[in-house]
Amino acid sequence: MSILQNTTSSSIIFLLTGVLGLEAFHTWISITFCFLYITAVSGNSLILFAIVTQPSLHEPIYYFLSMPSTTDLGLSISTLVTMLGIFWFNAREISLNACLSQMFFIQLFTVMESSVLLAMVFDCFVAISSPLRYASFLTDLKIVQIATSMVLLLKRLSFCRSHVLHHSYCFHPDMMKLSCTDTRINSAVGLTVLITTAGVDSIFIIFFNFLIIKTVLSIASPEERKKAFSTCVSHIGAVAVFYIPLISLSFVHRFGKQSPPYVHTLIANAYLLIPPVLNPIIYSMKIK
């Protein structure tokens, strides 16, 4: 099949890419990625296992901690097969439907994690004692609608340019670049989703963290300040490891057009791998 064929058929095949410019080091990169995936999957699974099996952890604060572990686990599993398949078996081909399905789950778990982090920070600020009030921020319907809208808009596009994607997984901006159809609606929806989820969430997270720090510093006793801050430190750490790679990826794609191709790929992979790897370490400070 010609890669220049103009088609919207579900039989279209995309070609995923490893780390451009670092092909000679793919073996070592694959070992590193494999280690990170094992750490992410096993770490988050252990967190969930501990919370489910230990009666002493059946409390609202630990239920909150189980939510990011669930999203991190889903995010890792959704990209594991294609990522390691490229480096181990040179399995680069992926169908349009499979690509859209992977992109759906990446968007789904990313929006979920951003919203859960906002709920956790809010929970920390007001010291919520009733379980799982995060639903006031987020509903299952809202999450599915956000992820589905981007997939359906990509489904309507025609792809008549090269079908070679520049990442090891299906990335929404990467797929839009291959279309010969007008993508202004896709770009507008993508920007709207970014602003209304990660953008708004991050603003509120910064605001509540400011209030948390202000409240902690207003406590007279140093011992009480230390105790109050320790209850929220895991939330602040989780926010940092999620948003720093996300912001770095956004800046590289926006301002790093002259950067080597491997910089974009490595940061895109780090965005998916760093939070699932580091979050279990952060949460383990709460779960002794």
Phi, psi and omega in degrees: 000130181291139180283354178259006181294133179271110185207152172244011183294148178290353180276357180299142182244128173261157177244114177284161185234147174283227178256102182299133180091347180236032182301327181293341183252014183300326180298313180291323178297320180296322178296317179297313180297320179299316178299317180295320179294317179300317179297316182294312183292314182291319181297312180291326176295320179293321177300312180295319180298316181297317182293321182288321189268342183261111180303327181293344181261006179277065180228158184306319184297324180279332172297321176299318181294335180286337183293309177297327177296322178294315180293321178296320179295315179296321179294319180294314182294325183292340181244351186300313187295311182291321183297307182286331177299323179295312186283328183269321187237005184054034180275085187266341186283139175211134182286163179301314181296319178293322179295315179294323178296316179296316179298322178302312183289326176298313178295318181301307184288331177293314178296319179299314183294318179301315182290322178294321178297321176298315180296322180294318179293319177297319178300318180295319184293313184267001179054055182297135177250345178273144189285138165056052175276006179300342182297340177291336177270330196216136173236155179302322181296318180298316181298311182296321180297318180297311182291322183290322183300319181290324179292314181296324178291327175289327182299329184279351185280155171259139181245105183241003177261191178304140180264018181272114175277153186255021176225171180272005177210171184278111185249128188307308179296327179296318180290324180297326182294338182273355184275145174259007178265159176297120184251018182297323178295316178300316180297318181295317179294317179300316178294320179298316178298317180298317182290317185282343178253277184299320182295306180295317180302314183296323178296313179293324178297316177298318180298312181291325176296322176299315179295323179297311181298318179298318180293317180297317181292338180280349179286131188291313186283127177301323180295319179291324177298316180297317180294318181294318181292324182295335180287340184247356187295327180293324178295315181296319178296318179296321177297317182296314184286344176273313188276331180297311175297324180296315179293320179299317179297318180296318180293320180296317180290332182273318188242355185254037183296335179269359180288154176303148183303326183292337178295315179299315183294315182294320179291322177297320177289322179297324179300325180274336188258327186296310180301313179297333180280316186276331183301316178301326178294317180294314183290333180295342175291334178273328182255095186294000000 
